[in-house]
mmCIF file of C-alpha atoms (C1' of nucleotides) in Angstrom:
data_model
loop_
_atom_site.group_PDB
_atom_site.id
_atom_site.type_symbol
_atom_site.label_atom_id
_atom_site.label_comp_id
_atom_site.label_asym_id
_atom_site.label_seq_id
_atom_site.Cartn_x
_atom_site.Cartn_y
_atom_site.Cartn_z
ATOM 1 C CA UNK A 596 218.514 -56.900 24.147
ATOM 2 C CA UNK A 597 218.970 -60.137 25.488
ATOM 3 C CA UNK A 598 222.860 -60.440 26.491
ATOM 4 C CA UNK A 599 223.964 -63.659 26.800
ATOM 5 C CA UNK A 600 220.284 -66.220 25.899
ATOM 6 C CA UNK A 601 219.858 -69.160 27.767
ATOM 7 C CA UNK A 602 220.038 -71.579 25.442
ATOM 8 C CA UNK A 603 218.396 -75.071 25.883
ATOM 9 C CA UNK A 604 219.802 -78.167 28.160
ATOM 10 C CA UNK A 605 220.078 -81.511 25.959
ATOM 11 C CA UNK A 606 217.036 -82.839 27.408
ATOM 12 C CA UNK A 607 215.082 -79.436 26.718
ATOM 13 C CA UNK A 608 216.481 -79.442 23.061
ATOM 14 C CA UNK A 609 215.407 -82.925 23.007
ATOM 15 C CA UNK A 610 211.885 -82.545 23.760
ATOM 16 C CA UNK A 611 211.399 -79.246 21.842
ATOM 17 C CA UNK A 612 213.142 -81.121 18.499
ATOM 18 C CA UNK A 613 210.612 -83.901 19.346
ATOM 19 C CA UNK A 614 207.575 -81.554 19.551
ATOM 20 C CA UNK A 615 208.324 -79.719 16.188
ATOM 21 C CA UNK A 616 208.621 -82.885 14.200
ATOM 22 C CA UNK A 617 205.304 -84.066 15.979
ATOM 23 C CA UNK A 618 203.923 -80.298 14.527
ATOM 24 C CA UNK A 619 205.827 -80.642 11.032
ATOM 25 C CA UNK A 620 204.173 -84.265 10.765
ATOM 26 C CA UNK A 621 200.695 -84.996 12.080
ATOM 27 C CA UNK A 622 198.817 -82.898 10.742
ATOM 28 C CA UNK A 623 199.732 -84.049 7.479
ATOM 29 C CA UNK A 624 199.178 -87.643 8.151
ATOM 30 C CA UNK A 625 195.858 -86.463 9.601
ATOM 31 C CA UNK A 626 194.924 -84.373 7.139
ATOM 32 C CA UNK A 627 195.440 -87.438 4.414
ATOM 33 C CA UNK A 628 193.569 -89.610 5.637
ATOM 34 C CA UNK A 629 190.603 -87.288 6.549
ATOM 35 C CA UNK A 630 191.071 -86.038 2.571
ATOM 36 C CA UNK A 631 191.284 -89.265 1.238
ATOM 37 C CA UNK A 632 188.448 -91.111 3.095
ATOM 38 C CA UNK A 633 185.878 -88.165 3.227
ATOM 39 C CA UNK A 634 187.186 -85.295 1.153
ATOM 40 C CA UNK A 635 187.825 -82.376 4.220
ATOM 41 C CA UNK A 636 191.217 -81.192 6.086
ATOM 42 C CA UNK A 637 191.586 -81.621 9.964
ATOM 43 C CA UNK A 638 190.781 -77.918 10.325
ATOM 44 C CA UNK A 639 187.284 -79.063 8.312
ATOM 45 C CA UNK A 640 186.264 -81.431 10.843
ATOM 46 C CA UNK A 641 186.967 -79.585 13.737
ATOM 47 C CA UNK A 642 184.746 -76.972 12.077
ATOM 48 C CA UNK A 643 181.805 -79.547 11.312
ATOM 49 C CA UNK A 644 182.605 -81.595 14.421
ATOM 50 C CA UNK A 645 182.299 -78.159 16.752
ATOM 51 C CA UNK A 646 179.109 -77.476 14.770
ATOM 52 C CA UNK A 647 177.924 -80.866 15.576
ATOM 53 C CA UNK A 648 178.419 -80.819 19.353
ATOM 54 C CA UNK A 649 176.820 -77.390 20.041
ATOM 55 C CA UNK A 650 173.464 -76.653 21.388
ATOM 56 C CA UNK A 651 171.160 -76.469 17.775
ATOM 57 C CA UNK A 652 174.187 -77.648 15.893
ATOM 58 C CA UNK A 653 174.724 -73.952 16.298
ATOM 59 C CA UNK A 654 177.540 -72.033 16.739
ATOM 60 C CA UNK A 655 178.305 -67.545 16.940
ATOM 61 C CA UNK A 656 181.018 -67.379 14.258
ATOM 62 C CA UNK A 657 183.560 -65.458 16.110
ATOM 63 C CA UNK A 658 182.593 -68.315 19.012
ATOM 64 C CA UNK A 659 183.667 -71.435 16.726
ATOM 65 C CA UNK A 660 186.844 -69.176 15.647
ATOM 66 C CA UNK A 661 188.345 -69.434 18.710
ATOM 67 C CA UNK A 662 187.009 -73.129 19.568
ATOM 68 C CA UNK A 663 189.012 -74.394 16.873
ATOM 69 C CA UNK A 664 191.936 -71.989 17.353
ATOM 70 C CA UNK A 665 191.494 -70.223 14.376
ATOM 71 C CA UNK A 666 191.227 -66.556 12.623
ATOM 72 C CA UNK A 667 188.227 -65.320 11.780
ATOM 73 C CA UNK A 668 189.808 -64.820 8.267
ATOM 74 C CA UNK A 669 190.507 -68.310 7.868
ATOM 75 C CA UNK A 670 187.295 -69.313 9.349
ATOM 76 C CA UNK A 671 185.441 -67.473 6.770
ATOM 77 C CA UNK A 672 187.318 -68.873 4.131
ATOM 78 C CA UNK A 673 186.772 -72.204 4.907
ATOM 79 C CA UNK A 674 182.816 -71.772 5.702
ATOM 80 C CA UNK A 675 182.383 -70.225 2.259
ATOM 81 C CA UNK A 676 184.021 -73.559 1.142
ATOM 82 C CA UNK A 677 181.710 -75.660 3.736
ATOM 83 C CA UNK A 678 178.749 -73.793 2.533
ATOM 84 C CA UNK A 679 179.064 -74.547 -1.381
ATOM 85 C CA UNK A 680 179.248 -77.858 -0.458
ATOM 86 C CA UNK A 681 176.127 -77.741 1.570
ATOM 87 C CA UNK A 682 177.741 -79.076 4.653
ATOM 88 C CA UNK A 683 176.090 -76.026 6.573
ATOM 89 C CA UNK A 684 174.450 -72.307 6.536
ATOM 90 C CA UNK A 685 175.243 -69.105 7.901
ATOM 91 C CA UNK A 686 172.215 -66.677 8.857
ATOM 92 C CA UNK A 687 172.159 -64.216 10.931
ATOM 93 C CA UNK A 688 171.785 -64.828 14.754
ATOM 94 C CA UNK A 689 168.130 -64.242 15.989
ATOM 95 C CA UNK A 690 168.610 -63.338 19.313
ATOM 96 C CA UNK A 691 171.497 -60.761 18.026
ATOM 97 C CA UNK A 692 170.998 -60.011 14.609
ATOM 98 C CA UNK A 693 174.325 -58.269 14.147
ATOM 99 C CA UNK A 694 176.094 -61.382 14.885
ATOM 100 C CA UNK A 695 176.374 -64.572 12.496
ATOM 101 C CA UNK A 696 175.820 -67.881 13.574
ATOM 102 C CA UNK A 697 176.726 -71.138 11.289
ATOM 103 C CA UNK A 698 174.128 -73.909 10.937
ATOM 104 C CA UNK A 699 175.241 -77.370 10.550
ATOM 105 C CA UNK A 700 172.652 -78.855 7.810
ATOM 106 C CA UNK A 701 171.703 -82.516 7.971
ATOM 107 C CA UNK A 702 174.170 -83.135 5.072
ATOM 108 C CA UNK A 703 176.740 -81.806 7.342
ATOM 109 C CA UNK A 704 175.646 -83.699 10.129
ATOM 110 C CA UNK A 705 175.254 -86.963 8.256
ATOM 111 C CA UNK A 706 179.278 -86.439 7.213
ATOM 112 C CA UNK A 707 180.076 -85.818 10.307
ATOM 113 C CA UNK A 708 179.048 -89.416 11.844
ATOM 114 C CA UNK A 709 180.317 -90.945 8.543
ATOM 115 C CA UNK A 710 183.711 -89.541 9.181
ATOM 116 C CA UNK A 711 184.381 -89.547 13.053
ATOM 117 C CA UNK A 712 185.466 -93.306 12.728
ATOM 118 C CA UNK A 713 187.783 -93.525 10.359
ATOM 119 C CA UNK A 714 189.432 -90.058 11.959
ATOM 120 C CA UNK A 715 189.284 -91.423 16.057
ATOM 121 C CA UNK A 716 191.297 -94.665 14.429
ATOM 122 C CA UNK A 717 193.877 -92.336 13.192
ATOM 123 C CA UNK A 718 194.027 -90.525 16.249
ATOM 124 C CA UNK A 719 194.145 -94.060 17.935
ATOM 125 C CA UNK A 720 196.954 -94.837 15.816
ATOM 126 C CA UNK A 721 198.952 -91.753 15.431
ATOM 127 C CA UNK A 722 198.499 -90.797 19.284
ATOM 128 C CA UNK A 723 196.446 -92.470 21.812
ATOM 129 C CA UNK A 724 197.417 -95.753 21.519
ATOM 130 C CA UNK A 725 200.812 -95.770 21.828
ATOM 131 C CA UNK A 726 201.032 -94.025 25.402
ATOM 132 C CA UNK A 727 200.315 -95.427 28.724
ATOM 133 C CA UNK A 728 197.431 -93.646 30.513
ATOM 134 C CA UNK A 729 200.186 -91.677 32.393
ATOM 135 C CA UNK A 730 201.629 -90.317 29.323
ATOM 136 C CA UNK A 731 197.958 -89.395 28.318
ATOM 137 C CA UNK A 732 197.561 -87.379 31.500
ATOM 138 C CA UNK A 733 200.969 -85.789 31.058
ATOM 139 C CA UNK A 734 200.472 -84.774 27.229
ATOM 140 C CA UNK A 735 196.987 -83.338 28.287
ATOM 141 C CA UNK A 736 198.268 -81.365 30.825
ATOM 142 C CA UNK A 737 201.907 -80.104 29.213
ATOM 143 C CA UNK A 738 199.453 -79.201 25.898
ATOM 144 C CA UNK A 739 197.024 -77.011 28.035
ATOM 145 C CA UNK A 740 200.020 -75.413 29.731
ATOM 146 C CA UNK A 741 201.857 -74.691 26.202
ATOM 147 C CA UNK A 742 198.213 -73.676 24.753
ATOM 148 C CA UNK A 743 197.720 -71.454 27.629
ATOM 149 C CA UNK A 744 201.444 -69.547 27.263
ATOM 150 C CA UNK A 745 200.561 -69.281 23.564
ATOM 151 C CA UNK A 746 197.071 -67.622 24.523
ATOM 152 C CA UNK A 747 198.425 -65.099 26.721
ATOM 153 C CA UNK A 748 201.388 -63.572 24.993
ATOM 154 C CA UNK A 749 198.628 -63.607 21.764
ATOM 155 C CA UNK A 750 196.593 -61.375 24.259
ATOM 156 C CA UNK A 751 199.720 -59.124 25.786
ATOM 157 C CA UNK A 752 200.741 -58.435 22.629
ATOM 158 C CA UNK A 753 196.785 -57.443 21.550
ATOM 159 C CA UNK A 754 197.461 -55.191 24.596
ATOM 160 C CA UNK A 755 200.560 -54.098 23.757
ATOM 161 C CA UNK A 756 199.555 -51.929 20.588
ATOM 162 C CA UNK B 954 184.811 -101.998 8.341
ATOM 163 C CA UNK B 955 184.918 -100.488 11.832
ATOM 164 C CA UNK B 956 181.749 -102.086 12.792
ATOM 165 C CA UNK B 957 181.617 -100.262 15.958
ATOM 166 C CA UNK B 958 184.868 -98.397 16.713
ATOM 167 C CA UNK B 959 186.354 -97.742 19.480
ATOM 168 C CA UNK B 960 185.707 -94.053 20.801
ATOM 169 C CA UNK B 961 187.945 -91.667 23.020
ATOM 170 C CA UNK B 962 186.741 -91.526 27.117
ATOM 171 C CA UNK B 963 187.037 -87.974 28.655
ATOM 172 C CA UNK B 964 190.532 -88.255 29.575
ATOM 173 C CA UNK B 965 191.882 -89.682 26.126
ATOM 174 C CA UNK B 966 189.740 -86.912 24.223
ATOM 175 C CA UNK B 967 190.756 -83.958 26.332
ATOM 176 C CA UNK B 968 194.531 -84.962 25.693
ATOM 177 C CA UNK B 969 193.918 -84.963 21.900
ATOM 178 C CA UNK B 970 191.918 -81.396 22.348
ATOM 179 C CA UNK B 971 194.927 -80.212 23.906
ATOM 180 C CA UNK B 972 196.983 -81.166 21.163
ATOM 181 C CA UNK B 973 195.299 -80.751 18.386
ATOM 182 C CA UNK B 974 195.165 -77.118 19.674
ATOM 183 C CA UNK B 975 198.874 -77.028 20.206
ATOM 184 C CA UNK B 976 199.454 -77.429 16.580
ATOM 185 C CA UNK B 977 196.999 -75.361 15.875
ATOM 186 C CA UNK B 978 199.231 -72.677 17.683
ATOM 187 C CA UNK B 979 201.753 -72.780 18.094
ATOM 188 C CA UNK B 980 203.531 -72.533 14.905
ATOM 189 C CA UNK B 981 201.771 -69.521 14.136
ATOM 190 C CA UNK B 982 202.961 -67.646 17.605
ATOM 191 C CA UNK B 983 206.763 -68.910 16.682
ATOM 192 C CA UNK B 984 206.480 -68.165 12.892
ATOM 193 C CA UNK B 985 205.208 -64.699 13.823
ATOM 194 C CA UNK B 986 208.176 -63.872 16.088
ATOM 195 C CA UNK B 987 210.780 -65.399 13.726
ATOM 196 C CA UNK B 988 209.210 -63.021 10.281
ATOM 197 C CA UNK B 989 208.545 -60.298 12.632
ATOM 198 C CA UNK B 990 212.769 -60.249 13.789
ATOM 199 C CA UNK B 991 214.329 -62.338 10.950
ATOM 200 C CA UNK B 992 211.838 -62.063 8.423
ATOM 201 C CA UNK B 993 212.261 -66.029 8.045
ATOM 202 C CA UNK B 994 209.393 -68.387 8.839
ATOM 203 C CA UNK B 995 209.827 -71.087 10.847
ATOM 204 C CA UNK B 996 210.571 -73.904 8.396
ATOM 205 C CA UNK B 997 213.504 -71.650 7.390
ATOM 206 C CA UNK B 998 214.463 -71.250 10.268
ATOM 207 C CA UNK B 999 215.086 -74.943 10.981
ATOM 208 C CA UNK B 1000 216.629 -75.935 7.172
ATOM 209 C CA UNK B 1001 219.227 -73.213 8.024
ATOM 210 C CA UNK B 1002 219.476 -73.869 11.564
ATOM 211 C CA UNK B 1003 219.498 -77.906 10.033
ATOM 212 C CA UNK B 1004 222.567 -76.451 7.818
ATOM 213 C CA UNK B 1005 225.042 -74.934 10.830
ATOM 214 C CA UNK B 1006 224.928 -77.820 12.494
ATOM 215 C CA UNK B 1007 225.737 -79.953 10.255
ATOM 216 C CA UNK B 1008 229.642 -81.183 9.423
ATOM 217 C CA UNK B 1009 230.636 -78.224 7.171
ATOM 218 C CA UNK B 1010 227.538 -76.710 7.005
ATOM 219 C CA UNK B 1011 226.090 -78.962 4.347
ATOM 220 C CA UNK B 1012 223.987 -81.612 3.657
ATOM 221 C CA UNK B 1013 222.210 -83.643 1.279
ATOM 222 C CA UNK B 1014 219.007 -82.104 0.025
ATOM 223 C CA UNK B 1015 217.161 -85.399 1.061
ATOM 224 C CA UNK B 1016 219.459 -86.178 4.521
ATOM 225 C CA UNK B 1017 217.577 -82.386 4.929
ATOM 226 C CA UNK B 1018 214.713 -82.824 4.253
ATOM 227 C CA UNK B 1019 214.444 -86.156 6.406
ATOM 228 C CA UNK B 1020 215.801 -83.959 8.836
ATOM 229 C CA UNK B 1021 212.991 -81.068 9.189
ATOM 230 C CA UNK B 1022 210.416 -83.581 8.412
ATOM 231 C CA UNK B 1023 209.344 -82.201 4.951
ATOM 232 C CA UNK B 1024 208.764 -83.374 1.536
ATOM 233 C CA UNK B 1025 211.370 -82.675 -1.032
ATOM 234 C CA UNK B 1026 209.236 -80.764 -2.623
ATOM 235 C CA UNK B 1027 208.175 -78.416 -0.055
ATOM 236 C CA UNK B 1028 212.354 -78.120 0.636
ATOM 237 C CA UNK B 1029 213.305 -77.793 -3.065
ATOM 238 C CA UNK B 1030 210.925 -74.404 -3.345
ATOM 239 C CA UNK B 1031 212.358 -73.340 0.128
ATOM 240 C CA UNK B 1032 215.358 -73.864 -0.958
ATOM 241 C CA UNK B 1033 214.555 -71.944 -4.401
ATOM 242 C CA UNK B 1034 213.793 -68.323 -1.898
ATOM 243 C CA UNK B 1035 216.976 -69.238 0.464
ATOM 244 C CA UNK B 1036 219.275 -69.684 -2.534
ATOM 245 C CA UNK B 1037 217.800 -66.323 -4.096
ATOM 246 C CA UNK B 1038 218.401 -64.049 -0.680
ATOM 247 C CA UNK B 1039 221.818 -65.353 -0.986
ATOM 248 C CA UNK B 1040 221.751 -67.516 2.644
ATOM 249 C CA UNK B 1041 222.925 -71.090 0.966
ATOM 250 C CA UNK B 1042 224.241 -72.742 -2.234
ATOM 251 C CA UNK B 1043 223.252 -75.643 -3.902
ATOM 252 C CA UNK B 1044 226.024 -77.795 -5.905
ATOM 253 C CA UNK B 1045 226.727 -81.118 -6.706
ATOM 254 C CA UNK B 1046 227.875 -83.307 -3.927
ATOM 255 C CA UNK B 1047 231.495 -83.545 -4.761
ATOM 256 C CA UNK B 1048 231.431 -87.343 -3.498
ATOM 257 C CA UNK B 1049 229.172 -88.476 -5.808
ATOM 258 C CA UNK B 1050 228.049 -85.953 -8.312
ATOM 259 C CA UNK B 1051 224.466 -87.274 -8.825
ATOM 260 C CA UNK B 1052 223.689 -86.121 -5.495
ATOM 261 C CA UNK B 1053 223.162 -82.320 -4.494
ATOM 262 C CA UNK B 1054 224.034 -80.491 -1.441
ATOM 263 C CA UNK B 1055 222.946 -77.566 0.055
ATOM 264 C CA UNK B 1056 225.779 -74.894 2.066
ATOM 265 C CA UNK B 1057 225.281 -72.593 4.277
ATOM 266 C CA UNK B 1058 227.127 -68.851 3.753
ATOM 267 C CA UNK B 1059 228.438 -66.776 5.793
ATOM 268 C CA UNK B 1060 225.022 -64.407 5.091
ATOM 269 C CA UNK B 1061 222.960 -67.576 6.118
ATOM 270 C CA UNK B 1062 225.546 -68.614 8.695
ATOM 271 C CA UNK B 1063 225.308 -64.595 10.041
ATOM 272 C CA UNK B 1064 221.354 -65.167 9.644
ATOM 273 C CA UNK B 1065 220.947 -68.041 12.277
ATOM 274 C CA UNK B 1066 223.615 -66.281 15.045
ATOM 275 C CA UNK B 1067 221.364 -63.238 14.888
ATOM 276 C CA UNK B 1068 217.744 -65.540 14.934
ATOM 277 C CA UNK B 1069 219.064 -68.085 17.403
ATOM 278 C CA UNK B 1070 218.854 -66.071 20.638
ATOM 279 C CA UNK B 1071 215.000 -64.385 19.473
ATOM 280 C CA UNK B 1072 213.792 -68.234 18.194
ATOM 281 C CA UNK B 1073 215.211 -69.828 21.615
ATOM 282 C CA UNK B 1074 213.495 -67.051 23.498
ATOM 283 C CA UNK B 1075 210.342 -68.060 22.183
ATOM 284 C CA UNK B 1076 210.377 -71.553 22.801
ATOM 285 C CA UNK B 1077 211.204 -71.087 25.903
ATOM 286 C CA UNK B 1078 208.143 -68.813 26.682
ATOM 287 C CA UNK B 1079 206.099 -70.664 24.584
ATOM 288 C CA UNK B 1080 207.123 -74.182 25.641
ATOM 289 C CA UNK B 1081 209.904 -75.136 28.109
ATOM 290 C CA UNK B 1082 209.618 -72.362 30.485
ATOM 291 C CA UNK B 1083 206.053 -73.214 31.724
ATOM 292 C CA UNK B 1084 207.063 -77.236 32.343
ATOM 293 C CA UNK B 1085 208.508 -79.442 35.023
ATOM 294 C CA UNK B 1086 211.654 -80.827 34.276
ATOM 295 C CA UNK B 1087 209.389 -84.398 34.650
ATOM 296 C CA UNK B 1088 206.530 -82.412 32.124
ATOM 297 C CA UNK B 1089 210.036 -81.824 29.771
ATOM 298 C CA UNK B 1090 211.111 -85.735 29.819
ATOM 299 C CA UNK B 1091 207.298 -86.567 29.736
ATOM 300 C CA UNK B 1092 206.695 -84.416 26.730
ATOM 301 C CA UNK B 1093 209.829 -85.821 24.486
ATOM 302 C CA UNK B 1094 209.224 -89.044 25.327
ATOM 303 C CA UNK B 1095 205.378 -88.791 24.317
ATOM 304 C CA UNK B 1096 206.199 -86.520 21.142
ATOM 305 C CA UNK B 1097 208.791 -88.878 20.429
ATOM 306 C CA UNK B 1098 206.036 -92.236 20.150
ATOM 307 C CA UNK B 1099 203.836 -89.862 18.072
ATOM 308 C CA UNK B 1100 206.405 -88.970 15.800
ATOM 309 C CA UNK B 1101 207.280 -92.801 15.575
ATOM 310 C CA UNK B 1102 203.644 -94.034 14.783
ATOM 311 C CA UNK B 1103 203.099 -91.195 12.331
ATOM 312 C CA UNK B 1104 206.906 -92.592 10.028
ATOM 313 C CA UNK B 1105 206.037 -95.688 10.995
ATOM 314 C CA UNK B 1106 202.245 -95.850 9.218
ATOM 315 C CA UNK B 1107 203.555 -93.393 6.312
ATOM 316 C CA UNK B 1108 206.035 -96.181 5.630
ATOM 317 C CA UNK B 1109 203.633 -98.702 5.948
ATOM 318 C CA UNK B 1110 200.868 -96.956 3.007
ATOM 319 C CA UNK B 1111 204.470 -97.017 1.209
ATOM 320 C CA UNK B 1112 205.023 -100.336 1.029
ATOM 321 C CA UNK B 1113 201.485 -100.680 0.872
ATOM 322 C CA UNK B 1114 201.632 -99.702 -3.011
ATOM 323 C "C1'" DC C 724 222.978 -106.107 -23.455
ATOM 324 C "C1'" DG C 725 218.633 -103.818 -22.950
ATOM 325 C "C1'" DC C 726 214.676 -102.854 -20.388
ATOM 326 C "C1'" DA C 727 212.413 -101.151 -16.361
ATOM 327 C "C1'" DT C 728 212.464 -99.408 -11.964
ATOM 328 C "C1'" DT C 729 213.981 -96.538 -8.454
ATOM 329 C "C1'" DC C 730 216.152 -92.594 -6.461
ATOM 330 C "C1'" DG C 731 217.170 -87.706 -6.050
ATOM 331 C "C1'" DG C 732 215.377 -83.651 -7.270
ATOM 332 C "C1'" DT C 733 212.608 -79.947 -9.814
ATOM 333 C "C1'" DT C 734 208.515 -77.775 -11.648
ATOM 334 C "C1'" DC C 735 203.782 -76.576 -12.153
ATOM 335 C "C1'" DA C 736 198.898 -75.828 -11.199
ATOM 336 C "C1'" DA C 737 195.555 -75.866 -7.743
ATOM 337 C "C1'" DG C 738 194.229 -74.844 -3.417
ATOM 338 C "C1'" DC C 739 194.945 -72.940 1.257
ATOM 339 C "C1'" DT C 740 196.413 -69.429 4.707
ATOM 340 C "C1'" DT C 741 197.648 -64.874 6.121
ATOM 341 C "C1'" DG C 742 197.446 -60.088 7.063
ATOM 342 C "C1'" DA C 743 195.831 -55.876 5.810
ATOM 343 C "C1'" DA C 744 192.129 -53.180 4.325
ATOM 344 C "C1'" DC C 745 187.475 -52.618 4.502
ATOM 345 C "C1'" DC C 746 182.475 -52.551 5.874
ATOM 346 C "C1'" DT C 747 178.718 -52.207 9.235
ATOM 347 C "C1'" DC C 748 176.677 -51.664 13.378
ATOM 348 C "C1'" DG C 749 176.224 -50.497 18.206
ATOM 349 C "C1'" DG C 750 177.783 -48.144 22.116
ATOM 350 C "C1'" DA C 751 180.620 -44.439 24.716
ATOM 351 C "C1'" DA C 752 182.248 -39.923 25.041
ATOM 352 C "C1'" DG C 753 182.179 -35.217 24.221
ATOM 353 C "C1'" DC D 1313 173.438 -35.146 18.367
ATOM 354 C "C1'" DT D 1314 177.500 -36.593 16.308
ATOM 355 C "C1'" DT D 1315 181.871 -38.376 16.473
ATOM 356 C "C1'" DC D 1316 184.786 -41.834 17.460
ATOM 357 C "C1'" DC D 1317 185.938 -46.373 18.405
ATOM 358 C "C1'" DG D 1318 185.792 -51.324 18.734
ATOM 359 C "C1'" DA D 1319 183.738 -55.845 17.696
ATOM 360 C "C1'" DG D 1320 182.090 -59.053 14.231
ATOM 361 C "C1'" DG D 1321 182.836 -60.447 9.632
ATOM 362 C "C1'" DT D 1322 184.271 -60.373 4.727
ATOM 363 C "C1'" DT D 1323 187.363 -59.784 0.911
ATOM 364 C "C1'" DC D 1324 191.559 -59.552 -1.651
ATOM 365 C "C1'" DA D 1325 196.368 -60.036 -3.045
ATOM 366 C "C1'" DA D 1326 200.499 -62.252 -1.928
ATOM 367 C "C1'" DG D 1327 202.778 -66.062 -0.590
ATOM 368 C "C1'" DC D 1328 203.146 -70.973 0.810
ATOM 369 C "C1'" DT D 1329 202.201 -76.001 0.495
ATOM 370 C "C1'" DT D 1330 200.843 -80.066 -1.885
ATOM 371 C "C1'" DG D 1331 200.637 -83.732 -5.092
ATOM 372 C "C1'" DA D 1332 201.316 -85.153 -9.510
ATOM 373 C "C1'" DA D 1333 204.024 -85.116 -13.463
ATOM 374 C "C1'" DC D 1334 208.455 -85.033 -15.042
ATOM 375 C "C1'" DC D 1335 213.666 -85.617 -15.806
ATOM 376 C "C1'" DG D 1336 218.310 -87.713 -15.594
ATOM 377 C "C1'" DA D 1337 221.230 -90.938 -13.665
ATOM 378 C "C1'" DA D 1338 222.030 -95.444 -11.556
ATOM 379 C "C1'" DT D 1339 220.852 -100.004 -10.550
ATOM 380 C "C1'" DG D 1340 218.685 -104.168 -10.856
ATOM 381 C "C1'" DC D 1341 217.277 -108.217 -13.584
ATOM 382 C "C1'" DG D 1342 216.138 -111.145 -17.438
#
DNA sequence: CGCATTCGGTTCAAGCTTGAACCTCGGAAG
DNA sequence: CTTCCGAGGTTCAAGCTTGAACCGAATGCG
């Protein structure tokens, strides 16, 4: 359908190569150190780290799925994983009881503190510290926007069936 | 050895939020619309794409691979499933035979021309279409100083060895 | 000359993600 | 009442990525 695309200006082309080498590469160099330093992928400690921030260390599953911008598929996966290890519990939810909620145990908690450090460096060094404070305000807002387009064409096309 | 580190303030932590949740994303929305038209995920999509660009459509399997950010490994299996649907070649480098290179053909040449205008579509929903032009500069510069610190410190923990 | 290292690339096993199918439960509609 | 549907979760097979081990060909370097 679409007759003659617009296709991207140097400077767009520019910025969008830019972004998907940022998205081919960080999350890798994240992920490594994360995995070497305290055995869990970025996606991990999001999980643990959302766990640890909530009210009761406490979260509805479906409610942490979509804080750390994940399936509930995946989610479950990696809980089963986060569970073995002891990190936290699921139980049912006791003011619903037909919704789950996961538990973050003190084990889980106590890997959590032991690994925000060493992670927030990285961050430091991969991102934060190598932009001005302007630069921080424009990659916070351009990433909600691009988030936000992302969200609702996910949604339109949940209408759409 | 971080005796007490240095955490993020509001600002600094919402802009990593942001992104993390970007990558998160975002390649799953633009890998879904690239398999859903092309059946080609997104990675493919920029080796080939990587390949018609390039002088004669070919290139040195590692010149690619530096190119779309990946590990020769992850290319070389890539590379395996292109080769098999019949979209590129691999043969020696005819300059000097202990290199390899990889060539587009006309199916994988045929391949991108059809993608292109579907991929560009996205990104523009997805990304460009929702910035400033200032947002657009702002966002390849910043990706651009990630991207930096992220080959700069995996070169580093190389030398480190 | 010979030894070791590095570079370019491939392969393999292990682990992770994805999407589809499935289950259960609680409404809403007939 | 019962039938249907959707939301919350889980599971499974298929496919992808990763890192380590490996190979052959050059290129030091002693």
């Amino acid at each position: 359908m679409p007759e003659e695309p617009r296709w991207l200006d140097e400077c767009e082309r520019e910025a969008w190569l830019a972004l998907a080498s940022l998205m081919f590469k960080l999350p890798g160099a994240l992920d490594a150190q994360l995995l070497r330093d305290n055995d869990l992928t970025l996606f991990d400690y999001f999980v643990l780290s959302g766990l640890s921030m909530a009210p009761g260390r406490t979260l509805r599953l479906s409610a942490l799925a979509s804080q750390v911008s994940s399936s509930l598929s995946r989610l479950s996966n990696v809980l089963k994983r986060l569970e073995q290890r002891g990190l936290l519990r699921r139980e049912p939810d006791p003011d619903n009881p037909r919704y789950n909620r996961a538990v973050l145990t003190e084990a889980g908690w106590d890997l959590v503190v032991a690994a925000a450090p060493g992670h927030v460096a990285a961050v430091r060094r991969f991102v934060i510290d190598g932009l001005t404070p302007e630069q921080i305000t424009a990659l916070r807002e351009v990433a909600c926007r691009v988030t936000q387009q992302v969200n609702e064409a996910a949604e339109d096309s949940r209408r759409g069936c």
